[in-house]
Amino acid sequence: MFSKVSGPVRLADRVAAILSEEIESGRLAEGDKLPTEVALVKQLGVSRTVVREAVSRLRNAGLVEPRQGLGVFVMPRRTRPLDLEAETAEDTKSKVRQIVEVRRPIEGEAAYLAATRATPADLARMRQALEAIDTAVTAGGDGVDEDLAFHRSIAESTGNAVMLSTLRYLGEVLRGGIRVTRANEARRGDFLEAVRQEHHAILAAIEARDAEAARDAALLHLRHAASRLQDADDGFWTGTESLEVDLDAAP
């Protein structure tokens, strides 16, 4: 029997964590059927939408399997895929900090390799991606997808399929983090200009084939992003709930 869920953390996160703990602890064993959706709604005190989202996360993590007309059953224990939703911190500020920390080694090395391997066509795509950010912001957009595309274009130019696959896997996680950092930066014109200059410094170093400078520029950009977030007040972090910082991994 489950207790009702409440608190500041997203309800689907809490429900998924509760059900995951039941499975990991063995209280729900391999082959066991989860309580029905109606039962979970009643026991946990949440909506059907929340329950469905939580069960969907368990399914994506390889913990459960829906069977048509029968219900949802616990899967056999095995080496399961990385569940970023379960591994990350609960509050938005900590989540975004963790995302920035993960980006540092990956994007620093990507910039370093891009400076040694990028073709003229790769450089043109990076330049276009930077211009797309400016265009999106001028048009009143947040530039999130364009920002992510710029960093992805750098990774693509490395020719490292594993690095690119890793970034693609982390795509939704990175988009969520970038959404928050750009929302913070949009509060101040000097922040937006600083980000623009940092992006251009990365590209300039890559175009100059200066691998060390490219890595340094990428790392500096992320250090400054973390610093700008650190300066954000509590009111900003309270408002990030509306930004949908979704840490589900991209399929």
Short mmCIF file of C-alpha atoms in Angstrom, two decimals:
data_model
loop_
_atom_site.label_atom_id
_atom_site.label_comp_id
_atom_site.label_asym_id
_atom_site.label_seq_id
_atom_site.Cartn_x
_atom_site.Cartn_y
_atom_site.Cartn_z
CA MET A 1 0.00 0.00 0.00
CA PHE A 2 1.47 3.35 -1.03
CA SER A 3 1.25 6.68 0.80
CA LYS A 4 -0.03 9.80 -0.93
CA VAL A 5 2.56 11.86 -2.76
CA SER A 6 3.07 15.57 -2.11
CA GLY A 7 5.87 18.11 -2.05
CA PRO A 8 7.74 20.50 -4.37
CA VAL A 9 9.35 17.85 -6.58
CA ARG A 10 7.54 17.00 -9.83
CA LEU A 11 4.91 14.39 -9.00
CA ALA A 12 5.82 12.06 -11.85
CA ASP A 13 9.41 12.02 -10.55
CA ARG A 14 8.20 11.06 -7.08
CA VAL A 15 5.86 8.34 -8.32
CA ALA A 16 8.53 6.87 -10.61
CA ALA A 17 11.00 6.87 -7.71
CA ILE A 18 8.52 5.14 -5.39
CA LEU A 19 7.70 2.41 -7.91
CA SER A 20 11.37 1.99 -8.86
CA GLU A 21 12.29 1.51 -5.20
CA GLU A 22 9.60 -1.16 -4.84
CA ILE A 23 11.13 -3.01 -7.79
CA GLU A 24 14.78 -2.56 -6.83
CA SER A 25 14.10 -3.68 -3.27
CA GLY A 26 12.37 -6.82 -4.46
CA ARG A 27 9.03 -5.95 -2.91
CA LEU A 28 7.77 -6.00 -6.47
CA ALA A 29 9.54 -9.03 -7.94
CA GLU A 30 10.15 -10.19 -11.49
CA GLY A 31 6.85 -11.06 -13.12
CA ASP A 32 4.75 -9.23 -10.53
CA LYS A 33 1.93 -7.08 -11.81
CA LEU A 34 1.89 -3.41 -10.82
CA PRO A 35 -1.28 -2.13 -9.15
CA THR A 36 -3.79 -0.90 -11.68
CA GLU A 37 -3.76 2.71 -12.79
CA VAL A 38 -6.96 3.33 -10.83
CA ALA A 39 -5.41 1.80 -7.70
CA LEU A 40 -2.24 3.87 -8.01
CA VAL A 41 -4.23 7.05 -8.50
CA LYS A 42 -6.20 6.34 -5.34
CA GLN A 43 -3.25 5.20 -3.20
CA LEU A 44 -0.82 7.92 -4.25
CA GLY A 45 -3.33 10.74 -4.52
CA VAL A 46 -2.19 11.85 -7.98
CA SER A 47 -3.81 12.10 -11.39
CA ARG A 48 -3.93 9.45 -14.09
CA THR A 49 -1.59 11.62 -16.18
CA VAL A 50 1.05 11.55 -13.45
CA VAL A 51 0.77 7.77 -13.06
CA ARG A 52 1.02 7.22 -16.81
CA GLU A 53 4.10 9.43 -17.07
CA ALA A 54 5.77 7.63 -14.17
CA VAL A 55 5.03 4.19 -15.62
CA SER A 56 6.31 5.38 -19.00
CA ARG A 57 9.62 6.28 -17.36
CA LEU A 58 9.86 2.86 -15.76
CA ARG A 59 9.19 1.27 -19.13
CA ASN A 60 11.89 3.38 -20.80
CA ALA A 61 14.29 2.35 -18.03
CA GLY A 62 13.58 -1.32 -18.73
CA LEU A 63 11.95 -1.93 -15.36
CA VAL A 64 8.43 -2.80 -16.47
CA GLU A 65 6.59 -4.08 -19.52
CA PRO A 66 2.96 -3.31 -20.45
CA ARG A 67 1.03 -6.34 -21.73
CA GLN A 68 -2.04 -5.67 -23.80
CA GLY A 69 -5.19 -6.33 -21.83
CA LEU A 70 -3.29 -7.73 -18.85
CA GLY A 71 -1.52 -4.83 -17.15
CA VAL A 72 2.03 -3.72 -16.43
CA PHE A 73 4.55 -6.30 -15.22
CA VAL A 74 8.00 -6.14 -13.65
CA MET A 75 10.73 -7.13 -16.09
CA PRO A 76 13.52 -9.63 -15.30
CA ARG A 77 16.56 -8.06 -13.66
CA ARG A 78 19.31 -7.37 -16.17
CA THR A 79 21.84 -4.73 -17.09
CA ARG A 80 19.49 -1.83 -17.60
CA PRO A 81 20.00 1.30 -19.69
CA LEU A 82 21.14 4.47 -18.02
CA ASP A 83 18.19 6.12 -16.29
CA LEU A 84 19.09 9.78 -16.15
CA GLU A 85 15.80 10.67 -14.51
CA ALA A 86 16.60 8.47 -11.52
CA GLU A 87 20.25 9.51 -11.30
CA THR A 88 19.89 13.28 -11.27
CA ALA A 89 19.20 15.56 -8.33
CA GLU A 90 15.62 16.51 -7.51
CA ASP A 91 15.73 20.31 -7.59
CA THR A 92 16.16 22.25 -10.80
CA LYS A 93 19.22 24.20 -9.66
CA SER A 94 21.16 21.04 -8.82
CA LYS A 95 20.03 19.34 -12.02
CA VAL A 96 21.28 22.17 -14.20
CA ARG A 97 24.56 22.37 -12.28
CA GLN A 98 25.10 18.66 -12.89
CA ILE A 99 24.33 19.10 -16.59
CA VAL A 100 26.91 21.88 -16.90
CA GLU A 101 29.50 19.72 -15.13
CA VAL A 102 28.90 16.87 -17.58
CA ARG A 103 29.10 19.21 -20.55
CA ARG A 104 32.57 20.49 -19.60
CA PRO A 105 34.74 17.46 -20.43
CA ILE A 106 32.66 16.48 -23.45
CA GLU A 107 32.41 19.89 -25.08
CA GLY A 108 35.93 20.91 -24.14
CA GLU A 109 37.35 17.85 -25.89
CA ALA A 110 34.95 18.26 -28.81
CA ALA A 111 36.20 21.80 -29.41
CA TYR A 112 39.81 20.61 -29.17
CA LEU A 113 39.25 17.85 -31.75
CA ALA A 114 37.17 20.11 -33.98
CA ALA A 115 40.10 22.51 -34.25
CA THR A 116 42.26 19.70 -35.65
CA ARG A 117 39.68 17.90 -37.79
CA ALA A 118 36.94 20.26 -38.98
CA THR A 119 36.53 20.54 -42.74
CA PRO A 120 35.58 23.80 -44.49
CA ALA A 121 32.02 22.44 -44.71
CA ASP A 122 32.04 21.77 -40.95
CA LEU A 123 33.20 25.31 -40.26
CA ALA A 124 30.45 26.69 -42.48
CA ARG A 125 27.83 24.73 -40.52
CA MET A 126 29.17 26.09 -37.23
CA ARG A 127 29.04 29.62 -38.58
CA GLN A 128 25.47 29.09 -39.80
CA ALA A 129 24.49 27.69 -36.41
CA LEU A 130 25.83 30.79 -34.65
CA GLU A 131 23.95 33.05 -37.04
CA ALA A 132 20.79 31.03 -36.38
CA ILE A 133 21.07 31.78 -32.65
CA ASP A 134 21.21 35.51 -33.35
CA THR A 135 18.28 35.27 -35.78
CA ALA A 136 16.16 33.35 -33.26
CA VAL A 137 16.87 35.80 -30.43
CA THR A 138 16.18 38.82 -32.65
CA ALA A 139 12.85 37.26 -33.60
CA GLY A 140 11.94 36.92 -29.93
CA GLY A 141 12.80 33.23 -29.54
CA ASP A 142 14.87 31.65 -26.79
CA GLY A 143 17.52 30.23 -29.13
CA VAL A 144 17.61 26.93 -27.24
CA ASP A 145 17.45 24.59 -30.23
CA GLU A 146 19.87 26.80 -32.16
CA ASP A 147 22.29 26.86 -29.23
CA LEU A 148 22.17 23.08 -28.98
CA ALA A 149 22.66 22.81 -32.75
CA PHE A 150 25.83 24.92 -32.52
CA HIS A 151 27.38 22.66 -29.91
CA ARG A 152 26.27 19.59 -31.83
CA SER A 153 27.87 20.92 -35.01
CA ILE A 154 31.19 21.07 -33.16
CA ALA A 155 30.81 17.45 -32.07
CA GLU A 156 29.89 16.38 -35.59
CA SER A 157 33.08 17.91 -36.94
CA THR A 158 35.25 15.71 -34.68
CA GLY A 159 34.44 12.61 -36.70
CA ASN A 160 34.11 10.75 -33.38
CA ALA A 161 30.96 8.65 -33.70
CA VAL A 162 30.97 7.69 -30.01
CA MET A 163 31.14 11.32 -28.90
CA LEU A 164 28.36 12.30 -31.26
CA SER A 165 26.18 9.38 -30.17
CA THR A 166 26.73 10.34 -26.54
CA LEU A 167 25.60 13.90 -27.20
CA ARG A 168 22.59 12.68 -29.14
CA TYR A 169 21.66 10.36 -26.27
CA LEU A 170 21.96 13.25 -23.87
CA GLY A 171 20.06 15.51 -26.26
CA GLU A 172 16.96 16.16 -24.14
CA VAL A 173 19.05 16.51 -20.99
CA LEU A 174 21.26 19.11 -22.64
CA ARG A 175 18.26 20.92 -24.12
CA GLY A 176 16.70 21.16 -20.66
CA GLY A 177 19.89 22.59 -19.18
CA ILE A 178 20.40 25.03 -22.04
CA ARG A 179 16.77 26.16 -21.72
CA VAL A 180 17.39 27.17 -18.12
CA THR A 181 20.76 28.82 -18.75
CA ARG A 182 19.36 30.83 -21.64
CA ALA A 183 16.31 31.84 -19.60
CA ASN A 184 18.67 33.14 -16.95
CA GLU A 185 20.86 34.94 -19.49
CA ALA A 186 17.84 36.52 -21.19
CA ARG A 187 17.17 38.48 -17.99
CA ARG A 188 20.16 40.72 -18.74
CA GLY A 189 21.47 42.16 -21.97
CA ASP A 190 25.07 41.90 -20.79
CA PHE A 191 24.59 38.18 -20.16
CA LEU A 192 23.27 37.62 -23.68
CA GLU A 193 26.16 39.55 -25.19
CA ALA A 194 28.66 37.63 -23.06
CA VAL A 195 27.25 34.31 -24.30
CA ARG A 196 27.40 35.54 -27.87
CA GLN A 197 31.05 36.52 -27.50
CA GLU A 198 31.91 33.22 -25.82
CA HIS A 199 30.36 31.26 -28.68
CA HIS A 200 32.24 33.31 -31.23
CA ALA A 201 35.50 32.82 -29.31
CA ILE A 202 35.05 29.05 -29.52
CA LEU A 203 34.44 29.19 -33.25
CA ALA A 204 37.33 31.62 -33.83
CA ALA A 205 39.75 29.26 -32.10
CA ILE A 206 38.47 26.30 -34.11
CA GLU A 207 38.79 28.26 -37.35
CA ALA A 208 42.34 29.23 -36.34
CA ARG A 209 43.14 25.53 -35.79
CA ASP A 210 44.25 26.35 -32.26
CA ALA A 211 43.10 23.24 -30.40
CA GLU A 212 44.20 24.35 -26.93
CA ALA A 213 42.54 27.73 -27.32
CA ALA A 214 39.35 26.06 -28.57
CA ARG A 215 39.22 23.79 -25.54
CA ASP A 216 39.93 26.70 -23.20
CA ALA A 217 37.21 28.79 -24.84
CA ALA A 218 34.65 25.99 -24.48
CA LEU A 219 35.55 25.42 -20.84
CA LEU A 220 35.48 29.14 -20.10
CA HIS A 221 32.03 29.41 -21.67
CA LEU A 222 30.69 26.68 -19.39
CA ARG A 223 32.40 28.10 -16.31
CA HIS A 224 30.80 31.45 -17.02
CA ALA A 225 27.42 29.76 -17.60
CA ALA A 226 27.71 28.15 -14.16
CA SER A 227 28.71 31.47 -12.62
CA ARG A 228 25.77 33.27 -14.20
CA LEU A 229 23.43 30.63 -12.83
CA GLN A 230 24.99 30.91 -9.39
CA ASP A 231 24.12 34.61 -9.36
CA ALA A 232 20.44 33.94 -10.15
CA ASP A 233 18.13 34.71 -7.25
CA ASP A 234 15.62 32.36 -5.63
CA GLY A 235 12.78 33.92 -7.61
CA PHE A 236 14.35 32.76 -10.85
CA TRP A 237 14.75 29.17 -9.64
CA THR A 238 11.18 29.07 -8.40
CA GLY A 239 10.06 30.10 -11.87
CA THR A 240 12.07 27.38 -13.63
CA GLU A 241 9.30 24.87 -12.94
CA SER A 242 7.46 26.40 -15.90
CA LEU A 243 10.51 25.83 -18.12
CA GLU A 244 9.93 22.07 -18.21
CA VAL A 245 13.46 20.97 -17.43
CA ASP A 246 12.90 17.47 -18.78
CA LEU A 247 15.75 15.11 -18.04
CA ASP A 248 14.39 12.11 -19.87
CA ALA A 249 17.03 10.85 -22.25
CA ALA A 250 16.27 11.20 -25.93
CA PRO A 251 15.34 7.90 -27.64
#
